[in-house]
């Protein structure tokens, strides 16, 4: 049950320094690969600090999609001519690349969807609606994005099952002790995010999976925020389902991934039916294709798959070591600076040990919308609102917050510009 | 239009010192409006004398634009008949959504808000209070239909 108790999070920030042994990014080389970064907004260079919402695209991703349209455009799995074969190959190549990124046992565990949201709905309808029954329970955390919450709420109504909440502590973290009390023999699924899109908290997925499995519950991991920020190993985590969106990993919109452990995929029945997902159709009866195709009805996002491959290649070439190091450094600078402003309230973990590059805050006395509007005047793009986490915001006693989230191309100058521009906000509005 | 221009003069004054703020003890009409994009919310209370808006209050949990617009609306509504106020709402919203339509003279007092037309993302903030008012108008029509329809 959701407690209405309001949590005020501690603002002190520890000085954990990022691992200095990981390689440093060649920032100017990286930035040169993102054409949009040369844009000016209101006479200032664009400082795009809304990467938790979506990320910008490097030249290789854009080029991969242009090449596809200019050279190979055709539908997949439906033609014998050269273009169709190239398109199919390109699409299946993306599946292999995703499998490599996640360290999946096989690319047959990779289902393409339109994004994270579609992946959650697919698991709810194809797996959970068959596997769960009245009296069962689903456990979610208080920090879930609406995308990993509303489909479960709806399913609970549909099946007459209960939705339980794993609460966050004062720092916006999850307490494993509490998990032990929440898991019951009726809990059949734990649905959790790997990284909060507001608090930046990095959650202990592996540990949760161990405990959930010990009582027979499956685990769904929302990796929308994690996928571009940390290496993911589905075998190590041992989770059952994992989802992410291409557009949050420097890839295109319109494509996402649902990874499913093979033994679970066997229990899934198709949600959407139609072309491409069948093996045989008779007048009254149909038989399904095997493997991921069974869950990919209709023409898939073929061009986007080419973009996704290029995006994953970009990430893997850049290397998670350097990406994490860079983002941790920037986030630490940001926390230090904001913390020294007495009218700024920061939400989320105080230590970078358990925090990724997302910082939600409020400037006391000024509505987040107004903060974001004035920051835009200095070319700074940040998000204001509830960031699709209304349960979390009401737990924090907030209606909205300002959120900045760093990406691989952000600079220290951009963070400092944001902090300086807050003074501008105060001058106008306080 | 820059933030300097938006956050000054009339708008900032209304945002800082909202007029007719709060609840009415016993309102004739009440409506809530909610912006799902950002969670901003607003409650509007109206008291009528015959069909004239005698009193009007708004309670806003939202940004300064939303607050200012509600405050300015409350001043406009007071003393108008429901029909005239409804017509004003119609004109206001129409002009708000058309970037280059002529400002109507009836909108004189609301003109500062029109400058926000170029900020598409803020139009929802400006409209929120008027959405609540439109809901009150609907309720008003429902009740007048009931009382004028012979049983
Ligand atoms: C944690 C988290 N989960 C899910 C989503 C939904 O992703 P999409 O809108 O691409 O389906 C997001 C993106 O906003 C997110 O941050």
XYZ file of C-alpha atoms and ligand atoms in Angstrom:
597
model
C 0.000 0.000 0.000
C 1.141 3.501 -0.715
C 1.912 5.451 2.383
C 0.991 9.100 2.218
C 3.849 9.981 4.493
C 6.035 12.659 3.019
C 9.738 12.091 2.778
C 12.164 14.972 2.775
C 15.417 13.770 1.417
C 18.757 14.586 2.844
C 20.672 17.141 0.840
C 24.175 16.391 1.938
C 26.220 14.777 -0.756
C 29.129 12.496 -0.090
C 32.346 13.013 -1.960
C 32.789 9.625 -3.493
C 35.077 10.148 -6.449
C 34.501 8.265 -9.670
C 36.867 5.520 -10.567
C 39.864 7.400 -11.902
C 41.244 4.320 -13.617
C 38.502 4.162 -16.242
C 39.432 5.818 -19.533
C 38.477 9.423 -20.137
C 36.153 10.317 -22.997
C 37.401 12.373 -25.905
C 34.554 14.786 -25.391
C 35.102 17.045 -28.377
C 35.328 14.052 -30.680
C 32.103 12.657 -29.206
C 30.305 15.993 -29.477
C 31.318 16.349 -33.111
C 29.392 13.205 -33.851
C 26.085 14.735 -32.725
C 24.919 17.221 -35.385
C 22.160 18.680 -33.187
C 24.684 19.947 -30.646
C 25.706 22.733 -32.995
C 22.263 24.295 -32.639
C 21.822 27.575 -30.851
C 18.790 28.334 -28.692
C 18.104 32.003 -27.940
C 21.680 32.831 -28.945
C 23.259 30.205 -26.661
C 24.694 26.840 -27.606
C 22.153 24.110 -26.857
C 22.809 22.442 -23.497
C 20.681 19.317 -23.788
C 20.207 18.079 -20.231
C 17.050 16.034 -20.701
C 18.661 12.735 -21.592
C 16.428 10.703 -19.307
C 13.580 11.730 -21.555
C 15.308 10.983 -24.813
C 18.837 11.169 -26.146
C 20.284 12.859 -29.223
C 21.540 10.794 -32.140
C 25.123 10.443 -33.361
C 25.916 10.725 -37.084
C 26.314 6.960 -37.428
C 22.749 6.325 -36.251
C 21.315 8.937 -38.590
C 23.447 7.628 -41.464
C 22.443 4.017 -40.851
C 18.788 4.960 -41.277
C 19.466 7.133 -44.316
C 21.474 4.294 -45.866
C 18.680 1.867 -45.221
C 16.117 4.092 -46.906
C 18.416 4.947 -49.786
C 19.916 1.513 -50.391
C 17.954 -1.361 -48.906
C 14.436 -0.236 -48.121
C 11.946 -3.070 -48.309
C 9.876 -5.215 -45.992
C 11.375 -8.071 -44.015
C 10.923 -11.833 -44.284
C 8.569 -11.470 -47.209
C 10.575 -11.353 -50.389
C 13.197 -13.266 -52.281
C 14.637 -10.277 -54.072
C 17.900 -8.663 -53.041
C 16.481 -5.683 -51.196
C 14.162 -7.850 -49.107
C 17.023 -10.118 -48.195
C 19.150 -7.144 -47.185
C 16.354 -5.700 -45.091
C 15.802 -9.015 -43.336
C 19.494 -9.438 -42.722
C 19.717 -5.920 -41.346
C 16.761 -6.537 -39.038
C 18.150 -9.835 -37.728
C 21.564 -8.231 -37.313
C 19.928 -5.798 -34.878
C 18.601 -8.721 -32.866
C 22.102 -10.162 -32.592
C 23.520 -6.795 -31.585
C 20.923 -6.447 -28.816
C 21.703 -9.966 -27.614
C 25.376 -8.987 -27.415
C 24.561 -5.784 -25.502
C 22.512 -7.662 -22.906
C 24.680 -10.787 -22.871
C 21.620 -12.841 -23.756
C 22.007 -16.581 -24.266
C 20.566 -16.245 -27.752
C 19.083 -13.636 -30.073
C 15.903 -15.721 -29.986
C 15.253 -14.136 -26.620
C 15.017 -10.667 -28.178
C 11.563 -9.401 -29.188
C 11.331 -6.050 -30.945
C 8.576 -3.743 -29.765
C 7.864 -0.072 -30.291
C 9.441 0.790 -26.941
C 9.505 0.073 -23.226
C 5.826 0.844 -22.761
C 4.808 -1.622 -25.461
C 7.110 -4.222 -23.895
C 5.462 -3.895 -20.473
C 2.015 -4.225 -22.022
C 3.174 -7.249 -23.973
C 4.375 -9.035 -20.830
C 1.170 -8.087 -19.012
C -1.047 -9.483 -21.755
C 1.020 -12.365 -23.131
C 2.485 -13.742 -19.946
C 0.959 -12.327 -16.772
C -2.677 -12.482 -17.874
C -2.268 -16.253 -18.385
C 0.069 -17.025 -15.501
C -1.566 -15.043 -12.694
C -4.959 -15.625 -11.141
C -7.221 -14.046 -8.519
C -5.477 -13.908 -5.157
C -1.999 -13.472 -6.656
C 0.050 -10.317 -6.089
C 2.346 -8.094 -8.144
C 5.016 -6.020 -6.434
C 6.173 -2.691 -7.881
C 8.314 0.061 -6.379
C 7.125 3.557 -5.553
C 9.566 5.000 -8.074
C 8.154 3.321 -11.184
C 7.536 5.263 -14.357
C 3.819 5.170 -15.311
C 4.903 2.894 -18.119
C 5.893 0.161 -15.639
C 2.946 0.814 -13.361
C -0.290 1.545 -15.184
C -0.279 -1.695 -17.254
C 0.090 -3.674 -13.990
C -2.678 -1.666 -12.328
C -4.937 -2.453 -15.263
C -4.015 -6.123 -15.175
C -4.797 -6.255 -11.464
C -8.277 -4.922 -12.196
C -8.676 -7.365 -15.062
C -7.686 -10.424 -13.012
C -8.730 -9.401 -9.519
C -5.175 -9.458 -8.190
C -3.393 -7.137 -5.767
C -0.725 -4.542 -6.441
C 1.803 -4.009 -3.636
C 4.278 -1.156 -3.320
C 7.870 -1.409 -2.181
C 8.473 1.932 -0.494
C 11.533 4.148 -0.859
C 13.604 5.297 2.096
C 14.683 8.858 2.967
C 17.347 8.793 0.289
C 15.063 7.448 -2.397
C 16.508 3.945 -2.192
C 14.911 0.536 -1.747
C 15.467 -1.443 1.429
C 16.065 -5.165 0.900
C 14.866 -5.939 4.438
C 11.481 -4.541 3.503
C 11.465 -6.707 0.395
C 11.650 -9.842 2.506
C 8.489 -8.793 4.300
C 6.675 -7.860 1.115
C 7.353 -11.046 -0.799
C 4.675 -13.594 -0.039
C 3.864 -16.942 -1.541
C 1.177 -15.152 -3.543
C 3.664 -12.737 -5.125
C 4.044 -13.908 -8.701
C 5.815 -10.949 -10.251
C 8.160 -8.161 -9.192
C 8.242 -5.285 -11.694
C 10.992 -2.784 -11.022
C 13.141 -0.205 -12.696
C 16.913 -0.698 -12.704
C 17.484 3.066 -12.449
C 14.909 5.653 -11.396
C 14.173 8.259 -14.056
C 13.737 10.893 -11.326
C 15.849 10.001 -8.303
C 18.638 8.426 -10.312
C 18.728 5.584 -7.776
C 20.477 2.449 -8.999
C 18.471 -0.504 -7.716
C 19.878 -3.862 -6.577
C 18.308 -5.919 -9.368
C 20.452 -9.043 -8.916
C 19.643 -9.264 -5.220
C 15.929 -8.748 -5.862
C 15.909 -11.527 -8.459
C 17.516 -13.958 -5.994
C 14.911 -13.273 -3.344
C 11.992 -13.210 -5.771
C 13.014 -16.491 -7.366
C 13.372 -18.128 -3.978
C 9.629 -17.742 -3.490
C 8.778 -18.504 -7.101
C 8.115 -14.978 -8.376
C 9.334 -13.774 -11.761
C 11.108 -10.421 -12.192
C 10.480 -7.805 -14.870
C 13.231 -5.196 -15.186
C 12.546 -1.785 -16.717
C 15.946 -0.908 -18.147
C 14.818 2.231 -20.009
C 17.179 4.417 -17.962
C 19.847 1.819 -17.315
C 20.533 0.707 -20.855
C 22.660 3.716 -21.840
C 24.192 4.208 -18.414
C 25.535 0.867 -17.261
C 26.483 -2.522 -18.688
C 23.601 -4.988 -18.444
C 24.077 -8.725 -18.159
C 20.752 -10.565 -18.132
C 22.451 -13.849 -17.291
C 24.140 -12.345 -14.283
C 20.973 -10.651 -13.078
C 19.049 -13.821 -13.903
C 15.858 -11.774 -14.389
C 12.954 -13.111 -16.439
C 12.031 -10.065 -18.535
C 13.870 -6.863 -19.388
C 12.777 -3.933 -21.529
C 14.273 -0.775 -22.975
C 13.625 1.844 -25.679
C 15.986 2.592 -28.554
C 15.594 6.347 -28.244
C 17.118 6.481 -24.756
C 20.306 4.849 -25.975
C 21.221 7.340 -28.700
C 19.073 5.351 -31.136
C 15.810 6.100 -32.923
C 12.269 6.311 -31.573
C 9.767 3.685 -32.647
C 11.833 0.665 -31.642
C 12.375 -1.007 -28.316
C 13.243 -4.378 -26.922
C 11.639 -6.960 -24.734
C 14.165 -9.558 -23.726
C 12.563 -12.724 -22.326
C 14.266 -15.716 -20.745
C 13.573 -18.732 -22.939
C 11.650 -20.763 -20.377
C 9.303 -17.818 -19.852
C 8.850 -17.156 -23.558
C 7.515 -20.655 -23.918
C 4.681 -19.740 -21.563
C 3.709 -16.646 -23.529
C 0.841 -16.589 -25.968
C 0.571 -13.884 -28.620
C -1.071 -10.611 -27.677
C -1.354 -8.961 -31.053
C -2.018 -11.218 -34.001
C -1.837 -10.732 -37.753
C 0.799 -10.958 -40.441
C 4.347 -12.034 -39.786
C 3.614 -13.924 -36.568
C 1.983 -17.045 -37.999
C 3.211 -20.348 -39.330
C -0.057 -21.319 -40.985
C -3.497 -19.803 -41.317
C -6.596 -21.863 -42.096
C -10.095 -20.536 -42.541
C -11.033 -20.846 -38.864
C -7.740 -21.507 -37.120
C -4.168 -20.258 -37.077
C -0.825 -21.534 -35.891
C 1.913 -19.311 -34.575
C 5.441 -18.766 -35.693
C 8.098 -19.848 -33.243
C 10.557 -17.612 -31.422
C 10.332 -13.828 -31.130
C 8.460 -13.474 -34.442
C 5.376 -14.824 -32.668
C 5.207 -11.545 -30.754
C 5.996 -9.220 -33.642
C 2.760 -8.959 -35.581
C 2.774 -6.646 -38.597
C 5.603 -4.869 -40.390
C 8.314 -4.206 -37.820
C 10.401 -1.020 -37.486
C 13.021 -2.060 -40.003
C 14.801 1.258 -40.550
C 14.783 1.877 -36.806
C 16.449 -1.505 -36.308
C 19.330 -0.295 -38.484
C 19.550 2.818 -36.312
C 19.455 0.732 -33.153
C 22.346 -1.429 -34.319
C 24.395 1.696 -34.973
C 23.446 3.129 -31.570
C 24.526 -0.006 -29.725
C 27.763 -0.064 -31.716
C 28.326 3.563 -30.699
C 27.809 2.736 -27.018
C 29.999 -0.353 -27.081
C 32.782 1.435 -28.979
C 32.688 4.340 -26.559
C 32.701 1.875 -23.684
C 30.621 1.805 -20.535
C 33.710 2.443 -18.408
C 34.241 5.866 -19.919
C 30.543 6.671 -20.195
C 29.893 5.888 -16.537
C 32.982 7.731 -15.406
C 32.070 10.841 -17.381
C 28.437 10.887 -16.271
C 29.375 10.253 -12.651
C 31.843 13.156 -12.690
C 29.284 15.535 -14.160
C 26.565 14.432 -11.752
C 28.895 14.840 -8.799
C 29.751 18.389 -9.901
C 26.089 19.129 -10.325
C 25.186 17.764 -6.883
C 28.027 19.665 -5.228
C 27.021 22.935 -6.878
C 23.304 22.601 -6.268
C 23.874 21.496 -2.719
C 25.656 24.732 -1.928
C 22.603 26.732 -3.022
C 20.505 27.120 0.102
C 17.199 27.441 -1.744
C 17.647 24.267 -3.788
C 16.122 21.005 -2.617
C 17.593 17.881 -4.202
C 15.864 14.502 -4.331
C 17.468 11.078 -4.484
C 20.530 9.268 -3.153
C 23.289 11.441 -1.728
C 26.107 9.134 -2.734
C 27.152 8.554 -6.324
C 27.654 4.890 -5.407
C 23.962 4.279 -5.876
C 23.062 7.152 -8.208
C 23.182 7.546 -11.958
C 23.254 10.782 -13.949
C 19.785 12.029 -13.086
C 19.156 14.894 -10.655
C 15.682 16.112 -9.735
C 15.443 19.284 -7.689
C 13.315 22.280 -6.821
C 14.158 25.918 -6.397
C 12.151 26.861 -3.340
C 9.323 29.239 -4.078
C 9.443 28.870 -7.847
C 7.338 26.423 -9.813
C 9.423 23.957 -11.879
C 7.728 25.079 -15.104
C 8.887 28.600 -14.564
C 12.414 27.424 -13.769
C 12.558 25.385 -16.979
C 11.166 28.243 -19.039
C 13.802 30.694 -17.841
C 16.604 28.129 -18.237
C 15.520 27.632 -21.843
C 16.346 31.285 -22.321
C 19.984 30.327 -21.739
C 19.780 27.423 -24.162
C 19.371 24.860 -21.383
C 16.896 22.035 -21.947
C 15.661 20.473 -18.703
C 12.393 18.821 -17.884
C 9.768 20.148 -15.486
C 6.772 18.200 -14.265
C 6.147 14.847 -12.635
C 8.170 12.952 -15.255
C 5.496 10.242 -15.450
C 6.012 9.326 -11.792
C 3.021 10.703 -9.929
C 3.091 8.036 -7.218
C 6.709 8.958 -6.479
C 6.005 12.682 -6.525
C 3.113 12.384 -4.113
C 5.287 10.246 -1.846
C 7.838 13.071 -1.876
C 5.037 15.533 -1.137
C 5.614 17.191 -4.491
C 3.519 18.038 -7.449
C 6.427 18.508 -9.786
C 10.179 18.923 -9.974
C 12.893 20.139 -12.304
C 15.025 17.329 -13.652
C 18.365 17.417 -15.338
C 19.866 14.255 -16.733
C 23.265 13.967 -18.310
C 24.377 12.053 -21.365
C 27.647 11.069 -22.936
C 28.059 14.450 -24.709
C 27.365 16.851 -21.831
C 30.084 19.111 -20.462
C 31.027 20.662 -17.167
C 30.425 24.094 -18.730
C 26.791 23.126 -19.363
C 26.276 22.109 -15.738
C 27.881 25.334 -14.529
C 25.759 27.349 -16.946
C 22.666 25.763 -15.443
C 23.727 26.617 -11.922
C 24.549 30.208 -12.915
C 21.252 30.563 -14.759
C 19.353 29.701 -11.584
C 20.344 33.162 -10.419
C 18.540 34.549 -13.428
C 15.451 32.589 -12.370
C 15.656 34.071 -8.885
C 16.076 37.594 -10.228
C 12.960 37.274 -12.325
C 10.716 35.290 -10.062
C 11.689 35.598 -6.448
C 8.940 36.655 -26.356
C 11.611 36.373 -23.705
C 11.216 35.371 -20.084
C 12.065 38.933 -19.079
C 9.024 40.104 -20.969
C 6.744 37.360 -19.680
C 7.697 37.536 -16.058
C 7.112 41.187 -15.538
C 4.317 43.703 -15.172
C 0.777 42.459 -15.036
C 1.512 38.732 -15.204
C 4.063 38.716 -12.440
C 1.840 40.930 -10.323
C -1.088 38.515 -10.648
C 1.183 35.528 -10.052
C 2.584 37.050 -6.889
C -0.650 38.523 -5.605
C -3.441 36.388 -6.959
C -6.852 38.076 -6.799
C -9.923 36.207 -5.567
C -7.871 33.362 -4.263
C -9.414 30.566 -2.206
C -12.745 28.811 -1.784
C -16.348 29.963 -1.429
C -18.302 28.617 1.529
C -21.257 27.557 -0.499
C -20.533 27.813 -4.213
C -23.272 27.396 -6.802
C -20.795 25.843 -9.181
C -17.500 24.147 -8.672
C -15.083 22.718 -11.209
C -11.625 21.211 -11.046
C -9.118 21.303 -13.838
C -6.016 19.255 -14.085
C -3.031 19.349 -16.399
C -1.893 15.753 -16.861
C 1.389 16.886 -18.386
C 2.718 18.498 -15.253
C 0.236 17.703 -12.489
C -0.911 21.296 -12.043
C -4.367 21.554 -10.562
C -6.961 24.204 -9.993
C -10.344 24.527 -8.296
C -12.849 27.158 -9.370
C -15.858 28.263 -7.298
C -18.653 30.477 -8.590
C -21.579 32.089 -6.822
C -24.405 33.430 -8.938
C -27.073 36.012 -8.281
C -29.747 35.339 -10.858
C -27.464 34.640 -13.774
C -24.812 37.168 -12.820
C -21.496 35.954 -11.425
C -21.509 37.551 -8.023
C -18.348 35.982 -6.672
C -15.593 33.810 -8.005
C -12.582 32.146 -6.357
C -9.729 30.040 -7.615
C -7.299 27.825 -5.788
C -4.258 26.984 -7.871
C -1.430 24.564 -7.413
C 0.571 25.404 -10.450
C 3.135 27.566 -12.176
C 3.086 31.342 -12.218
C 1.449 31.499 -15.645
C -1.382 29.231 -14.503
C -1.770 31.285 -11.322
C -1.739 34.616 -13.152
C -4.249 33.460 -15.743
C -6.647 32.231 -13.025
C -6.324 35.506 -11.159
C -6.964 37.581 -14.282
C -9.905 35.398 -15.209
C -11.483 35.869 -11.809
C -11.456 39.624 -12.284
C -12.999 39.293 -15.715
C -15.776 36.964 -14.595
C -17.050 38.934 -11.640
C -20.159 40.904 -12.474
C -20.641 39.323 -15.908
C -23.645 37.208 -16.828
C -22.876 33.532 -17.376
C -23.732 33.932 -21.067
C -21.397 36.874 -21.582
C -18.623 35.215 -19.633
C -19.050 32.025 -21.647
C -18.789 34.033 -24.837
C -15.631 35.693 -23.556
C -14.133 32.308 -22.777
C -14.885 31.194 -26.327
C -13.185 34.222 -27.852
C -10.225 34.003 -25.493
C -9.524 30.376 -26.295
C -9.968 30.918 -30.006
C -7.493 33.773 -30.082
C -5.110 31.890 -27.810
C -4.880 29.033 -30.289
C -4.509 31.174 -33.406
C -1.099 32.676 -33.601
C -1.949 35.593 -35.859
C -5.604 36.286 -35.280
C -6.550 39.827 -34.366
C -6.831 40.629 -30.720
C -10.438 41.282 -30.001
C -11.297 44.390 -28.028
C -13.200 42.290 -25.509
C -9.885 40.771 -24.534
C -8.331 44.071 -23.520
C -7.570 43.011 -19.941
C -6.305 39.599 -20.931
C -3.931 40.879 -23.583
C -0.741 40.289 -21.555
C -1.503 36.561 -21.636
C -1.738 36.613 -25.421
C 1.998 37.131 -25.561
C 2.342 33.524 -24.460
C 0.833 32.293 -27.684
C 4.293 31.828 -29.115
C 5.145 29.448 -26.244
C 3.059 26.455 -27.249
C 4.011 24.525 -24.121
C 2.508 27.239 -21.908
C -0.883 27.527 -23.632
C -2.152 24.687 -21.438
C -1.075 26.657 -18.360
C -2.975 29.719 -19.578
C -6.119 27.731 -20.451
C -6.444 25.672 -17.290
C -8.610 28.161 -15.369
C -10.813 28.752 -18.398
C -11.303 25.008 -18.824
C -12.659 24.911 -15.294
C -14.918 27.831 -16.099
C -16.240 26.094 -19.240
C -17.138 23.117 -17.094
C -19.111 25.418 -14.782
C -20.898 26.830 -17.840
C -21.911 23.316 -18.852
C -23.232 22.599 -15.384
C -25.060 25.939 -15.456
C -26.735 25.017 -18.731
C -27.715 21.631 -17.368
C -29.407 23.165 -14.350
C -31.147 25.909 -16.338
C -32.404 23.316 -18.816
C -33.794 21.288 -15.954
C -35.585 24.226 -14.382
C -36.975 25.558 -17.647
C -38.151 22.226 -19.035
C -41.755 21.658 -17.986
C -42.072 18.446 -16.028
C 12.187 4.322 -16.299
C 11.371 4.458 -17.543
N 10.541 3.480 -17.888
C 9.803 3.539 -19.007
C 9.850 4.624 -19.854
C 8.976 4.652 -21.060
O 9.674 4.586 -22.246
P 8.942 4.748 -23.641
O 8.133 6.001 -23.535
O 10.039 4.854 -24.630
O 8.074 3.556 -23.856
C 10.706 5.665 -19.530
C 10.804 6.850 -20.409
O 10.327 7.905 -20.195
C 11.473 5.591 -18.343
O 12.287 6.590 -17.983
